[in-house]
């Protein structure tokens, strides 16, 4: 399997405070990575620094072999539009547009496919995530779980190399969260590389590997292997992860 993301000697400082120190890791195409750590350990900063949302202070971030760390604003926004997808804790959909219009917008903006093809792709994504029946709805009239599903569709409309998430289930109740998590797992099983920040053991236990941050350093990594939905194995994974985290005082 090919390396899809390579992070080398990444550092990030805000004025005189160093938030990330010499971060090094690689992600292979098709992996699902969870990033965990105490609040303030640098998880969001790391995610933004490796996804083209923000620039590291130093170091390299290679996505499909191309270093995105030092790109200018125009090239960086092209990376965000074309190469990566992003889901946050809140969906940040545009309030005056329907669900469908929110999803197709980045596709039209990129302009690589015809409007018809973008619409077709949006339909397929909405069917896959179970929101096709509310495609025309005003976003003020849909639930939090549906909004998050729509945000996932929007993030995937340009078929990104990597889907990033910063606590994508953090604002959802546990059953809604599970549905969104199943979708993220499906997307990963279809081949999209997934990297998400989470504090939730149930979410991280679905990942192939867990990276634990402490004070801006990679403190430890845990390999769980590919998730297959088997209930017995799921509880074993959760228990393994829980015990691993407990030793770190998490
Ligand atoms: N824009 C910023 N300016 C200054 N300090 C920041 C900024 N963003 C994050 N930090 C600091 O960086 C550290 C890590 O923050 P963050 O990455 O948000 O942690 P986490 O996501 O793990 O909770 C915190 O101490 C935070 O105060
Ligand atoms: Mg954070």
Coordinates of C-alpha atoms and ligand atoms in Angstrom, one line a residue:
X1 CA 0.0 0.0 0.0
X2 CA 1.1 3.5 -0.9
X3 CA 1.9 6.2 1.7
X4 CA -0.8 8.9 1.3
X5 CA 0.3 11.2 4.0
X6 CA 3.8 11.8 5.3
X7 CA 4.4 14.2 8.1
X8 CA 8.1 15.1 8.7
X9 CA 9.5 17.2 11.6
X10 CA 6.3 19.2 11.9
X11 CA 6.3 22.1 14.3
X12 CA 3.7 24.7 15.0
X13 CA 4.0 27.8 17.2
X14 CA 1.7 30.6 18.0
X15 CA 3.8 33.7 18.7
X16 CA 6.1 32.4 21.4
X17 CA 4.3 29.2 22.4
X18 CA 5.2 26.0 20.7
X19 CA 2.1 23.9 20.3
X20 CA 3.5 20.9 18.3
X21 CA 7.0 19.6 18.6
X22 CA 8.7 17.6 15.9
X23 CA 5.8 15.4 14.8
X24 CA 6.6 12.5 12.5
X25 CA 4.2 9.9 11.1
X26 CA 3.0 8.3 8.0
X27 CA -0.5 7.2 6.9
X28 CA -1.0 4.5 4.3
X29 CA -3.8 4.8 1.6
X30 CA -7.0 3.4 3.0
X31 CA -6.2 3.7 6.7
X32 CA -8.5 5.0 9.3
X33 CA -6.5 7.0 11.9
X34 CA -7.9 8.4 15.2
X35 CA -6.1 11.1 17.0
X36 CA -6.7 11.3 20.7
X37 CA -5.3 13.2 23.7
X38 CA -6.3 15.6 26.5
X39 CA -7.9 18.9 25.7
X40 CA -5.2 21.3 24.7
X41 CA -2.7 18.6 23.7
X42 CA -2.7 20.0 20.1
X43 CA -5.1 17.6 18.3
X44 CA -6.9 20.3 16.3
X45 CA -3.7 22.2 15.6
X46 CA -2.2 19.0 14.2
X47 CA -5.3 18.2 12.1
X48 CA -5.3 21.7 10.6
X49 CA -1.6 21.6 10.0
X50 CA -1.7 18.4 8.0
X51 CA -4.9 19.1 6.0
X52 CA -4.2 22.4 4.4
X53 CA -6.4 24.3 6.8
X54 CA -3.4 26.0 8.3
X55 CA 0.4 26.0 7.7
X56 CA 2.9 24.4 10.1
X57 CA 5.6 26.7 11.3
X58 CA 8.2 24.2 10.0
X59 CA 8.4 20.7 8.6
X60 CA 6.9 18.9 5.6
X61 CA 3.4 17.6 5.0
X62 CA 3.3 15.4 1.9
X63 CA -0.1 14.4 0.6
X64 CA 0.3 11.9 -2.3
X65 CA 4.0 12.9 -2.4
X66 CA 3.3 16.6 -2.8
X67 CA 4.4 18.9 0.0
X68 CA 1.5 21.2 1.0
X69 CA 3.3 22.9 4.0
X70 CA 4.6 25.9 2.2
X71 CA 2.0 26.5 -0.5
X72 CA 0.7 30.0 -1.1
X73 CA -3.0 30.8 -0.2
X74 CA -4.3 30.1 -3.7
X75 CA -2.6 26.7 -4.0
X76 CA -3.6 25.9 -0.4
X77 CA -7.3 26.6 -1.2
X78 CA -7.0 24.4 -4.2
X79 CA -5.7 21.6 -2.0
X80 CA -8.7 22.1 0.3
X81 CA -11.1 22.0 -2.6
X82 CA -9.7 19.0 -4.5
X83 CA -7.5 16.9 -2.3
X84 CA -9.0 16.8 1.2
X85 CA -12.4 16.8 2.7
X86 CA -13.2 18.2 6.2
X87 CA -15.9 17.6 8.7
X88 CA -16.1 19.6 11.9
X89 CA -18.1 19.2 15.1
X90 CA -20.8 21.4 13.6
X91 CA -21.8 21.1 10.0
X92 CA -21.3 24.7 9.0
X93 CA -23.8 24.3 6.1
X94 CA -25.0 27.5 4.4
X95 CA -28.3 28.4 5.9
X96 CA -30.0 29.9 2.8
X97 CA -29.3 26.8 0.7
X98 CA -31.0 23.4 0.6
X99 CA -29.1 20.2 1.6
X100 CA -28.5 19.3 -2.0
X101 CA -27.2 22.8 -2.9
X102 CA -24.8 22.7 0.0
X103 CA -23.4 19.4 -1.1
X104 CA -23.0 20.3 -4.8
X105 CA -21.4 23.7 -4.2
X106 CA -17.8 22.6 -3.9
X107 CA -18.3 20.4 -7.0
X108 CA -19.5 23.3 -9.1
X109 CA -16.7 25.5 -7.6
X110 CA -14.0 23.0 -8.7
X111 CA -15.6 22.7 -12.1
X112 CA -13.9 19.5 -13.2
X113 CA -17.1 17.6 -13.8
X114 CA -20.3 18.7 -15.6
X115 CA -23.1 20.0 -13.3
X116 CA -25.1 17.0 -14.3
X117 CA -22.3 14.6 -13.1
X118 CA -21.8 16.6 -9.9
X119 CA -25.6 16.3 -9.2
X120 CA -25.4 12.5 -9.9
X121 CA -22.5 12.1 -7.5
X122 CA -24.4 14.1 -4.9
X123 CA -27.4 11.8 -5.3
X124 CA -25.3 8.7 -4.8
X125 CA -23.7 10.2 -1.7
X126 CA -27.1 11.2 -0.3
X127 CA -28.5 7.7 -0.9
X128 CA -25.4 6.2 0.7
X129 CA -25.7 8.4 3.8
X130 CA -29.5 8.1 4.0
X131 CA -30.5 11.7 3.4
X132 CA -31.8 11.5 -0.2
X133 CA -35.4 12.1 1.0
X134 CA -34.5 15.5 2.5
X135 CA -32.3 16.7 -0.4
X136 CA -34.5 19.7 -1.1
X137 CA -35.0 20.6 2.5
X138 CA -34.1 23.9 4.0
X139 CA -31.2 23.1 6.4
X140 CA -33.1 24.8 9.3
X141 CA -35.6 22.0 9.1
X142 CA -33.3 19.0 9.5
X143 CA -31.8 17.2 12.6
X144 CA -28.2 17.4 13.8
X145 CA -27.4 13.9 12.6
X146 CA -28.8 14.7 9.1
X147 CA -26.8 17.9 9.0
X148 CA -23.6 16.0 9.8
X149 CA -24.4 13.4 7.1
X150 CA -24.8 16.3 4.7
X151 CA -21.5 17.7 5.8
X152 CA -19.9 14.4 5.1
X153 CA -21.5 14.3 1.6
X154 CA -20.2 17.8 0.9
X155 CA -16.7 16.8 2.1
X156 CA -16.7 13.9 -0.3
X157 CA -18.2 15.5 -3.4
X158 CA -14.8 16.1 -5.0
X159 CA -13.6 12.6 -4.1
X160 CA -10.8 13.7 -1.8
X161 CA -7.6 11.7 -1.1
X162 CA -8.2 12.1 2.7
X163 CA -11.3 12.8 4.8
X164 CA -10.4 14.8 7.9
X165 CA -12.7 15.2 10.9
X166 CA -12.3 17.2 14.1
X167 CA -14.7 15.6 16.6
X168 CA -17.2 14.9 13.8
X169 CA -19.6 13.1 16.2
X170 CA -18.8 15.4 19.2
X171 CA -22.1 17.3 19.1
X172 CA -24.4 14.2 18.5
X173 CA -26.2 11.9 21.0
X174 CA -24.9 8.3 21.1
X175 CA -27.3 6.7 18.7
X176 CA -27.0 9.5 16.1
X177 CA -23.3 9.4 16.6
X178 CA -23.3 5.6 15.9
X179 CA -25.1 6.1 12.6
X180 CA -22.6 8.8 11.5
X181 CA -19.8 6.5 12.6
X182 CA -21.1 3.7 10.5
X183 CA -21.1 6.0 7.5
X184 CA -17.5 7.0 8.2
X185 CA -16.5 3.3 8.4
X186 CA -18.3 2.6 5.1
X187 CA -16.5 5.4 3.4
X188 CA -13.2 4.1 4.7
X189 CA -14.0 0.6 3.6
X190 CA -14.8 2.0 0.1
X191 CA -11.2 3.2 0.1
X192 CA -11.1 6.7 1.4
X193 CA -8.4 7.4 3.9
X194 CA -9.9 8.8 7.1
X195 CA -8.1 10.8 9.9
X196 CA -10.3 12.0 12.7
X197 CA -9.7 13.7 16.1
X198 CA -12.0 12.3 18.8
X199 CA -12.2 12.0 22.6
X200 CA -14.8 9.2 22.3
X201 CA -13.5 5.6 22.8
X202 CA -16.3 4.2 20.8
X203 CA -15.3 6.3 17.8
X204 CA -11.6 5.7 18.1
X205 CA -12.1 2.0 18.5
X206 CA -13.3 1.9 14.9
X207 CA -9.9 3.1 13.6
X208 CA -7.1 1.0 12.3
X209 CA -4.6 3.0 14.5
X210 CA -4.8 5.5 17.3
X211 CA -2.3 8.2 17.7
X212 CA -2.1 9.7 21.2
X213 CA -0.9 13.3 21.6
X214 CA 0.5 14.7 24.8
X215 CA 1.8 18.3 25.1
X216 CA 2.2 18.6 21.4
X217 CA 4.2 15.3 21.0
X218 CA 3.2 11.9 19.7
X219 CA 3.3 10.1 23.0
X220 CA 2.1 6.6 21.8
X221 CA 0.4 4.7 19.0
X222 CA -1.9 1.7 19.2
X223 CA -2.7 -0.6 16.2
X224 CA -6.2 -2.1 16.3
X225 CA -6.5 -3.3 12.7
X226 CA -9.3 -2.9 10.2
X227 CA -12.8 -2.7 11.8
X228 CA -15.3 -5.2 10.4
X229 CA -18.4 -4.5 12.4
X230 CA -18.3 -7.7 14.4
X231 CA -19.9 -7.0 17.7
X232 CA -17.7 -9.2 19.8
X233 CA -14.6 -7.8 18.2
X234 CA -15.9 -4.3 18.7
X235 CA -16.2 -4.7 22.4
X236 CA -12.8 -6.2 22.6
X237 CA -11.3 -3.3 20.6
X238 CA -13.1 -0.8 22.9
X239 CA -11.8 -2.6 26.0
X240 CA -8.2 -2.7 24.6
X241 CA -8.3 1.0 23.8
X242 CA -9.9 1.9 27.1
X243 CA -7.2 0.1 29.0
X244 CA -4.5 1.7 26.9
X245 CA -5.9 5.1 27.5
X246 CA -6.4 4.5 31.2
X247 CA -2.7 3.9 31.6
X248 CA -2.1 7.3 30.2
X249 CA -4.4 8.9 32.7
X250 CA -7.0 9.7 30.0
Ligands
LIG1 N1 -4.9 30.4 17.2 C1 -4.2 30.1 18.4 N2 -3.4 31.0 19.0 C2 -2.8 30.8 20.1 N3 -2.8 29.6 20.7 C3 -3.5 28.6 20.2 C4 -4.3 28.8 19.0 N4 -4.9 27.6 18.7 C5 -4.6 26.7 19.6 N5 -3.7 27.3 20.5 C6 -3.2 26.7 21.7 O1 -2.6 25.4 21.3 C7 -2.8 24.4 22.3 C8 -3.4 23.2 21.6 O2 -4.7 23.6 21.1 P1 -5.6 22.6 20.3 O3 -4.9 22.1 19.1 O4 -6.9 23.3 20.0 O5 -5.8 21.4 21.3 P2 -6.9 20.2 21.3 O6 -7.6 20.2 20.0 O7 -6.1 19.0 21.6 O8 -7.8 20.5 22.5 C9 -3.6 25.0 23.4 O9 -2.8 25.4 24.4 C10 -4.2 26.2 22.7 O10 -4.5 27.2 23.7
LIG2 MG1 -9.6 20.4 19.5

